[in-house]
Short mmCIF file of C-alpha atoms in Angstrom, two decimals:
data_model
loop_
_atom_site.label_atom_id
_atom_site.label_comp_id
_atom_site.label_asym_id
_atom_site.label_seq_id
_atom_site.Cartn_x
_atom_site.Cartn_y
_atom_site.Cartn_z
CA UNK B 233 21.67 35.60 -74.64
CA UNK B 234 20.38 32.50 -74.66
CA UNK B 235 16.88 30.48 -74.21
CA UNK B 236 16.85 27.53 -71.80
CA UNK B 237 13.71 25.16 -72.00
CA UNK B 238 13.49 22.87 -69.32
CA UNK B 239 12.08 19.26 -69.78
CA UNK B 240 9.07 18.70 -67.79
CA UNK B 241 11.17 15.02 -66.96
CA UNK B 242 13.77 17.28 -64.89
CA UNK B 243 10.86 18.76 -62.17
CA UNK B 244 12.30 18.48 -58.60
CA UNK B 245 11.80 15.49 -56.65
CA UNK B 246 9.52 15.21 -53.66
CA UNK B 247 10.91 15.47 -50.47
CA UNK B 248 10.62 15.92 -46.71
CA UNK B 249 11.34 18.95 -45.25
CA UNK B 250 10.57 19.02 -41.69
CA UNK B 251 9.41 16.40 -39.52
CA UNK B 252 7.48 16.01 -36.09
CA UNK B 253 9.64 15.13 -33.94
CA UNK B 254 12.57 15.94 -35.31
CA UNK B 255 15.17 13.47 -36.34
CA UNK B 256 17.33 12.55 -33.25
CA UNK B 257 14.37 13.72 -30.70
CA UNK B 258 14.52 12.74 -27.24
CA UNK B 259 12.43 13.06 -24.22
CA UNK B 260 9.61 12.63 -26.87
CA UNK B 261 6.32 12.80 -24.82
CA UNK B 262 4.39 9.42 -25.60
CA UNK B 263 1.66 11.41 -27.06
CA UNK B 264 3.20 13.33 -29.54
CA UNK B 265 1.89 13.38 -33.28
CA UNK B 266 4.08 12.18 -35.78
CA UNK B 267 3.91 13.80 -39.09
CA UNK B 268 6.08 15.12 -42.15
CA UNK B 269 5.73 18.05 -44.46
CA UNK B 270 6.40 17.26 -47.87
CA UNK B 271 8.25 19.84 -50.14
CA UNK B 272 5.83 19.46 -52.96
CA UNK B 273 2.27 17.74 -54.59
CA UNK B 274 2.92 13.99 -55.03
CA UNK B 275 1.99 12.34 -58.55
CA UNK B 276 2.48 8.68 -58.91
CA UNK B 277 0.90 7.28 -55.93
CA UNK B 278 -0.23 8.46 -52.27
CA UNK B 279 2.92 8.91 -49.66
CA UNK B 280 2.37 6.64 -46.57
CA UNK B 281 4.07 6.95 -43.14
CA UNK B 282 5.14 3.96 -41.12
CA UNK B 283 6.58 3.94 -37.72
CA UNK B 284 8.65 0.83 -36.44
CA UNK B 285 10.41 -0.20 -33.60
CA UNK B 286 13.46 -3.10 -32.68
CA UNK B 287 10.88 -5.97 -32.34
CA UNK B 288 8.95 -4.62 -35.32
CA UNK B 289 5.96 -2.30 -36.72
CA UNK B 290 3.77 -0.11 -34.50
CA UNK B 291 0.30 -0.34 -35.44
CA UNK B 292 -1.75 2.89 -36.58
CA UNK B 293 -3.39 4.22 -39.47
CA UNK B 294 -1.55 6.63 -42.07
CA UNK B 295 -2.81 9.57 -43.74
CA UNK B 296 -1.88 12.05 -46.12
CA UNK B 297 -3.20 15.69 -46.33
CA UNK B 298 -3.16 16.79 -50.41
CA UNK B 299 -3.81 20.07 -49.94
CA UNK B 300 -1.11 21.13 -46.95
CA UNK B 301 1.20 18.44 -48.32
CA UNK B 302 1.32 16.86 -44.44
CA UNK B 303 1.36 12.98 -43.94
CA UNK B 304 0.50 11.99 -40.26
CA UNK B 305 0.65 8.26 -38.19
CA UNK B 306 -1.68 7.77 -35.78
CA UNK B 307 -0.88 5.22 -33.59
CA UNK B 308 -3.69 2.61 -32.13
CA UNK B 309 -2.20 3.11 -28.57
CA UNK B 310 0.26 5.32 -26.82
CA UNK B 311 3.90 4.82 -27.49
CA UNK B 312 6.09 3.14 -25.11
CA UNK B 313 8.27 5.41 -22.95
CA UNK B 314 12.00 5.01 -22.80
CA UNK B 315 11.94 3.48 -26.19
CA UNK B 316 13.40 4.29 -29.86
CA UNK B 317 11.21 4.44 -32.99
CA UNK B 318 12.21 4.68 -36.55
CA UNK B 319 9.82 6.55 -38.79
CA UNK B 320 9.63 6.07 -42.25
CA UNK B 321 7.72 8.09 -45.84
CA UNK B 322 7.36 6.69 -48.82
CA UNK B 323 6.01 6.52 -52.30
CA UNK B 324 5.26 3.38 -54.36
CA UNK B 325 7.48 1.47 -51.89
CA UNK B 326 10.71 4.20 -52.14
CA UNK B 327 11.50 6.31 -49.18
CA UNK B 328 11.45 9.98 -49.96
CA UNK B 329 14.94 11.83 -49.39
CA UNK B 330 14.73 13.61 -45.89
CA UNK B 331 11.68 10.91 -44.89
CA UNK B 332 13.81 8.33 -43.02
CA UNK B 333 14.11 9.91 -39.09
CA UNK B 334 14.53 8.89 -35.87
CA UNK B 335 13.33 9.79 -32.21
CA UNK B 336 13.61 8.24 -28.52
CA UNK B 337 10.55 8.84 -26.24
CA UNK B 338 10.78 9.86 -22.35
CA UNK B 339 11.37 8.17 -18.99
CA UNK B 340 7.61 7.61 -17.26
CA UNK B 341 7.01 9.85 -15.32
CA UNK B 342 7.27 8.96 -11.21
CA UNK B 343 4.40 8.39 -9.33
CA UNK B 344 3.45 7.67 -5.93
CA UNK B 345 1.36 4.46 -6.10
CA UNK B 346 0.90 3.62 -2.21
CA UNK B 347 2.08 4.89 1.12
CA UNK B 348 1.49 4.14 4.39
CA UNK B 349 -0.32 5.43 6.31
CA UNK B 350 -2.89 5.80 3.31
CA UNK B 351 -4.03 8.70 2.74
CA UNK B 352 -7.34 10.25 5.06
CA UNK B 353 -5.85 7.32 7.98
CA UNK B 354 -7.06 7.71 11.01
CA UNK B 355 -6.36 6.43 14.12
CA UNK B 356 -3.14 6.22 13.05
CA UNK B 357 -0.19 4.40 15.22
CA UNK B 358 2.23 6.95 16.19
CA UNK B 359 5.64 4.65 15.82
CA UNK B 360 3.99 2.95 12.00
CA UNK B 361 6.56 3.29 9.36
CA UNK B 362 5.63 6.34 6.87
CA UNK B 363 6.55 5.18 3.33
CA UNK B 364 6.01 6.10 -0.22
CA UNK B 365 6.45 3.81 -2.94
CA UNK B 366 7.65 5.35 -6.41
CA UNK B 367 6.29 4.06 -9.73
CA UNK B 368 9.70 4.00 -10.90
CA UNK B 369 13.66 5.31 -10.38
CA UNK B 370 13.89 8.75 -10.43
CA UNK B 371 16.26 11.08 -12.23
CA UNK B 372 17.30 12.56 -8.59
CA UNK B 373 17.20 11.50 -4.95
CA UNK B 374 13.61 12.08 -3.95
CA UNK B 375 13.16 12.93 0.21
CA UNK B 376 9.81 12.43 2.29
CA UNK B 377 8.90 14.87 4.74
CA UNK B 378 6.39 15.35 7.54
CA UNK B 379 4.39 18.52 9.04
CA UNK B 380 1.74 19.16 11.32
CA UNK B 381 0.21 22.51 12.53
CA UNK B 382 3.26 22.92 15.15
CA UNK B 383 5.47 23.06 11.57
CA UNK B 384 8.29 20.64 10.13
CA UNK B 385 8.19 17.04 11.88
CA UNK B 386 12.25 16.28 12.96
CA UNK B 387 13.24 13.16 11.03
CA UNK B 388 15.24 11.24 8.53
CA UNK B 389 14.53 10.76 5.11
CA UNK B 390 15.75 7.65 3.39
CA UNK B 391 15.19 5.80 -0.25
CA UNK B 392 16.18 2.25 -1.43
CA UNK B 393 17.00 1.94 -4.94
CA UNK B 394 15.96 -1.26 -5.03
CA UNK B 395 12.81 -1.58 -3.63
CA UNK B 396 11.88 2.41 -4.56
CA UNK B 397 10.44 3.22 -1.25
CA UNK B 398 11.08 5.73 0.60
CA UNK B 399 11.14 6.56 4.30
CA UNK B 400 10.63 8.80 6.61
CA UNK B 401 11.71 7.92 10.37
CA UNK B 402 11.04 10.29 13.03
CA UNK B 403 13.39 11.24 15.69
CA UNK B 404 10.30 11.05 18.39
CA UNK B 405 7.45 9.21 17.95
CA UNK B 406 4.64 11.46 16.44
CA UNK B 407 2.09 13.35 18.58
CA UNK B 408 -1.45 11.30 19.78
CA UNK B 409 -4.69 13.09 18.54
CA UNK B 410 -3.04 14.83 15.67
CA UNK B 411 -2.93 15.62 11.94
CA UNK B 412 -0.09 15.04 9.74
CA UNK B 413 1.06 15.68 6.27
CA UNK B 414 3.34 13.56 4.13
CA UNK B 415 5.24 15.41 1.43
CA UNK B 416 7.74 13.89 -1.20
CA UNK B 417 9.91 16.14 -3.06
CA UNK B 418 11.54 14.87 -6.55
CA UNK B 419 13.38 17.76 -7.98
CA UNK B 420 11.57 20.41 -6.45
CA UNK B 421 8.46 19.45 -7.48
CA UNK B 422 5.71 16.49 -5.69
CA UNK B 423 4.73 13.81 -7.79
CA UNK B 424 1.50 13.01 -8.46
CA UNK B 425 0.13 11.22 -5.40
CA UNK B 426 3.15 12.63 -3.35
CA UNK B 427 1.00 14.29 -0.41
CA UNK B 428 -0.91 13.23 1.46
CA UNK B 429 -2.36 13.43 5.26
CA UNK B 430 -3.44 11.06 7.90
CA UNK B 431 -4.24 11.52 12.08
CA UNK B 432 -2.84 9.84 14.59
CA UNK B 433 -4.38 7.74 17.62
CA UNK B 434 -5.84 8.93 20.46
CA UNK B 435 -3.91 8.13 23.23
CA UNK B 436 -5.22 5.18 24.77
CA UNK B 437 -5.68 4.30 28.56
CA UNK B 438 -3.75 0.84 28.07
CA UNK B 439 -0.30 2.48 27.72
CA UNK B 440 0.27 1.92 31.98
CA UNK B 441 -2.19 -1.32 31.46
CA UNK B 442 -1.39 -4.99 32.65
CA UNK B 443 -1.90 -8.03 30.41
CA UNK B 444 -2.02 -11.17 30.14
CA UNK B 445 0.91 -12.03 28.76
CA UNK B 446 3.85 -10.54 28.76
CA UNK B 447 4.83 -7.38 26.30
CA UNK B 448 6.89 -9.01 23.77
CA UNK B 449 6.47 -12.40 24.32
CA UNK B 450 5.74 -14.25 20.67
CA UNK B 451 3.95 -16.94 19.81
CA UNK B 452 5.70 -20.32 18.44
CA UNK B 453 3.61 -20.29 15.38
CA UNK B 454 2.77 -16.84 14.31
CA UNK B 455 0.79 -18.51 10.84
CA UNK B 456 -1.88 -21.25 11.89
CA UNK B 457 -3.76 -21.81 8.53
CA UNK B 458 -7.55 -22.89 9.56
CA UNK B 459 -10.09 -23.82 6.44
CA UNK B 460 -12.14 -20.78 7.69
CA UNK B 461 -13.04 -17.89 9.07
CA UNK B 462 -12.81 -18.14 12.76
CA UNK B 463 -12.56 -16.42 16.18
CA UNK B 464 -10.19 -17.13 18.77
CA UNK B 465 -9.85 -16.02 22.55
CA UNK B 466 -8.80 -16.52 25.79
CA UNK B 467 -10.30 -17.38 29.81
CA UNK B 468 -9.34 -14.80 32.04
CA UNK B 469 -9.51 -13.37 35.64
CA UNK B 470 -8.73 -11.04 37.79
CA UNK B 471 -7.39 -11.12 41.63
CA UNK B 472 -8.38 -7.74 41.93
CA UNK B 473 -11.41 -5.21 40.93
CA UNK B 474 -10.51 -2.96 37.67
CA UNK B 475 -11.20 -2.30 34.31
CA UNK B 476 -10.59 -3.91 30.99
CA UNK B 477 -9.65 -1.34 28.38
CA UNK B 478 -9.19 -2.98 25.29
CA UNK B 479 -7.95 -5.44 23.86
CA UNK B 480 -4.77 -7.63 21.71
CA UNK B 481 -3.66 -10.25 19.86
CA UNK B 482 -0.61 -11.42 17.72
CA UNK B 483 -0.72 -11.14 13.98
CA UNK B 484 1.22 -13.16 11.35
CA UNK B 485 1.77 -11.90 7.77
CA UNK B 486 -0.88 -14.19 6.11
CA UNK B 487 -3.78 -13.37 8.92
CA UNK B 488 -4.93 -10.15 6.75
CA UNK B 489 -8.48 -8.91 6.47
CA UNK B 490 -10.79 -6.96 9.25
CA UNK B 491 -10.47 -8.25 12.96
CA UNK B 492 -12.87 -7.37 15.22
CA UNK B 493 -12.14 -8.00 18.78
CA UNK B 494 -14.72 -9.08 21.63
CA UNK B 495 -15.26 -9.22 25.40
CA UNK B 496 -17.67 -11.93 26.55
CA UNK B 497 -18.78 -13.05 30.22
CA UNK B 498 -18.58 -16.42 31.21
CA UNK B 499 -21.98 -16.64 30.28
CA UNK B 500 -21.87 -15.73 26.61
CA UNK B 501 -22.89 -12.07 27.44
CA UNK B 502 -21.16 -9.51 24.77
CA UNK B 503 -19.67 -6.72 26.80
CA UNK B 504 -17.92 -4.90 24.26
CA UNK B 505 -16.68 -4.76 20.64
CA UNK B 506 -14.07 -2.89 18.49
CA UNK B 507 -12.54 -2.93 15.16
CA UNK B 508 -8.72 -3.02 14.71
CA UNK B 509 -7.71 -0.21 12.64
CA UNK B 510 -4.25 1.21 11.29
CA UNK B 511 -2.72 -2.65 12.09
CA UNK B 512 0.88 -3.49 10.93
CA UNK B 513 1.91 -5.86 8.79
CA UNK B 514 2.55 -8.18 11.60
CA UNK B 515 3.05 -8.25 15.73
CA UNK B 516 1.00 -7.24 18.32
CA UNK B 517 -2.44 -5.37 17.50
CA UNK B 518 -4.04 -3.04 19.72
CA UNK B 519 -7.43 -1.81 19.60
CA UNK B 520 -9.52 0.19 22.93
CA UNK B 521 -13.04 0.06 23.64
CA UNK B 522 -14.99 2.89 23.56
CA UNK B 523 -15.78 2.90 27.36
CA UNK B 524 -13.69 0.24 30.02
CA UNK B 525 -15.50 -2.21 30.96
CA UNK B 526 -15.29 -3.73 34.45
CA UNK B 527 -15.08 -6.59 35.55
CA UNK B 528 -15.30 -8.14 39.04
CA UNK B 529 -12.00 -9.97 40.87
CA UNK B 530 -12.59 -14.07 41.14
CA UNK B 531 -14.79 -13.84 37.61
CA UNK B 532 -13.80 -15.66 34.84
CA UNK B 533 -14.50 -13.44 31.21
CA UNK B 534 -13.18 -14.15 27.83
CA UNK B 535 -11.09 -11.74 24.99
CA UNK B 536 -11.29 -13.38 21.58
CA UNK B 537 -11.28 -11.75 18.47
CA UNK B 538 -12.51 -12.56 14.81
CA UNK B 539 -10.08 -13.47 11.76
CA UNK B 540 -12.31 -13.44 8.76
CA UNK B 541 -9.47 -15.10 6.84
CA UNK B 542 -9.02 -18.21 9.17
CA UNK B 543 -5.50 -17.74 10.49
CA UNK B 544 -3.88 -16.98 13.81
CA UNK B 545 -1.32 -17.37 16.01
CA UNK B 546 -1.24 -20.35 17.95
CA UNK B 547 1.61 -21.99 20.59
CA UNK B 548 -0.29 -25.70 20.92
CA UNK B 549 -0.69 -26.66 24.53
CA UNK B 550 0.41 -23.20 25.35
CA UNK B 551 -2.48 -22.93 28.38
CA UNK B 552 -2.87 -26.54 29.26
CA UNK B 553 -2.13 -25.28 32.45
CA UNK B 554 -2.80 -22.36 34.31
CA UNK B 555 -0.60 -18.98 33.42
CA UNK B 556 -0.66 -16.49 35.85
CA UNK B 557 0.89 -12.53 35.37
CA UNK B 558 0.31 -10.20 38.26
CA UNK B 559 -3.51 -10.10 38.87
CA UNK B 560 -4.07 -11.70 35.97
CA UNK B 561 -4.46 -15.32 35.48
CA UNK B 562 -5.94 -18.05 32.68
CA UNK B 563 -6.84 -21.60 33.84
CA UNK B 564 -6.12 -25.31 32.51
CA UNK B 565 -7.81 -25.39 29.24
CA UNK B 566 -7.58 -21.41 29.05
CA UNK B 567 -8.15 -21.34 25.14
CA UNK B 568 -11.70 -20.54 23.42
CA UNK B 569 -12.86 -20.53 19.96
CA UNK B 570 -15.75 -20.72 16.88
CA UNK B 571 -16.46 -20.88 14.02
CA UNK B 572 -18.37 -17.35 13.65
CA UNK B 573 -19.04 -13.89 15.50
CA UNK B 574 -20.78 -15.80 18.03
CA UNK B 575 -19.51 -16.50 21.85
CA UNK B 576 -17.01 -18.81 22.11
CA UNK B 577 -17.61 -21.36 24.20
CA UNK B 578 -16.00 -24.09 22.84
CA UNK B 579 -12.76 -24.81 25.25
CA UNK B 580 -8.88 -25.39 24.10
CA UNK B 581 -5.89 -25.57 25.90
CA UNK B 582 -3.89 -24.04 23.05
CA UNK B 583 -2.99 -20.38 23.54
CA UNK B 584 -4.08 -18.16 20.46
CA UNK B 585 -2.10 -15.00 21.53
CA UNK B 586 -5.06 -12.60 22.46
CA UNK B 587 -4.57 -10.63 25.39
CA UNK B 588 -6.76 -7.76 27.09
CA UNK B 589 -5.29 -4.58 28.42
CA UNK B 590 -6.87 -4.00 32.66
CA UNK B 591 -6.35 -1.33 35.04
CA UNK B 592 -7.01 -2.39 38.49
CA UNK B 593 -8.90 0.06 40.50
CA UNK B 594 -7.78 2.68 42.55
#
């Protein structure tokens, strides 16, 4: 036999055995610690993690456990998803064997960040658009459906790439009076923010109404920037006795903000208000009072409504002269306007595409 002496010079080196993540890691969730267990007690200096991306370091503090031989990086914010880091131990400026890795973290996860209607929407337009828009592209096609109590909603789901909304159309119009629920499926599972309910309208009287104008007809400037807020109308009357039920007017993309919409007497009397709620982007808003109001034949009144952000649709000149539709008629000059909530009386013979909805009596 023999007896072997080993130098103290010829002790093992340090090195890493197992890492968090592991090397090649992906999917990495953006708060995951990263850490590295070392094989042994580390003389000659105090082991230091770093972790580094393409563009350069990440920031974060280092730290190094003696007694479970464990050095950790604690980053000062979350990693970025979708992105590759490098991590790297060493001692005295030389990277320990085993303590040079690499992981990739995970997509973001997708989110619903608005939809329309919003969620809790009431009075709700039966033929408005119900979208969601994703935070980002999803791994699968995502679909957006629609129930009430009566069950499943018939419809089409849709989703752009591009734009990452998706769409649900309807084959009918939905229901008056009545509560829906939204639902987007990604994989089997909703997304955060993927349901969500709203109610539609009550039906209003005006759907057999006259106006004014006629149904479609648009404006020749659907954007008219004023400096400030402002409310704009138009003089009506009637041939015959009835009722006005509410009221509309023409909205271009920039007039955003609350409308409120008015009927006045010739006189400056207020005979009823109403908010516009659940409005589209642009076109024709409709809003009905709370009760009709009626008015008497031969009488002139005035519809206006307020734009708190100063703009509206205008044709110029567009009642100059007299427009008549049915039993409804304006007169030269059959525009009204001011600056504020108060009656309109100042006179224009522009037209400012507001409208009133009336249902003769009898």
């Amino acid at each position: 036999d023999v007896v072997f002496s080993v130098p103290s010079s010829s002790t093992p080196p340090v090195t890493v055995t197992s890492t968090t993540p592991a090397g090649g890691a992906t999917g990495v969730a953006t708060s995951t610690a990263i850490s590295a267990q070392l094989s042994a007690a580390v003389s000659g200096g105090t082991p230091t993690l770093a972790v580094s991306i393409a563009s350069g370091a990440v920031a974060g503090t280092s730290s190094y456990n003696a007694t479970t031989g464990v050095v950790s990086f604690v980053p000062s914010a979350a990693l970025t998803a979708s992105t590759s880091y490098t991590a790297t131990v060493s001692v005295a400026g030389t990277t320990l064997s085993g303590g040079n890795w690499s992981f990739t973290t995970a997509a973001p996860p997708v989110t619903v960040t608005s939809t329309t209607p919003t969620a809790g929407a009431t009075g709700v337009d039966p033929t408005l658009a119900i979208t969601a828009q994703l935070s980002a592209a999803p791994s699968a096609t995502p679909t957006l459906s629609v129930t009430s109590s009566a069950g499943m909603v018939a419809g089409t789901s849709a989703y752009n790439t591009t734009t990452r909304v998706l769409s649900f159309t309807p084959t009918q119009p939905l229901l008056w009076s009545t509560s829906f629920t939204a639902t987007v499926s990604l994989a089997g599972a909703t997304p955060s923010g993927g349901s969500w309910s709203f109610t539609t309208a009550t039906e209003p009287p005006t759907v057999n109404a006259l106006t004014i104008f006629p149904a479609n007809s648009v404006p020749d400037n659907a954007g008219w920037n004023d400096p400030g807020a402002v409310q704009v109308g138009v003089r009506f009357t009637s041939s015959v006795a009835g009722s006005v039920t509410g009221i509309r007017f023409y909205k271009g993309t920039q007039n955003t903000g609350t409308h409120t919409g008015y009927l006045w007497s010739s006189t400056g009397t207020q005979l009823a208000t109403v908010t516009f709620g659940a409005e589209t982007a642009s076109g024709w808003q409709s809003a009905t009072f709370s009760q009709p109001v009626v008015i008497q034949p031969g009488v002139e009144y005035r519809a206006s409504y307020y734009s708190s952000v100063g703009w509206y649709a205008v044709s110029l000149n567009g009642l100059a002269s007299a427009v008549t539709n049915g039993p409804l008629s304006t007169p030269a000059q059959g525009g009204a306007y001011i600056y504020g909530t108060a009656f309109p009386a100042n006179l224009a013979s522009h037209n400012y595409w507001v409208d009133v909805f009336f249902v003769p009596a009898g």
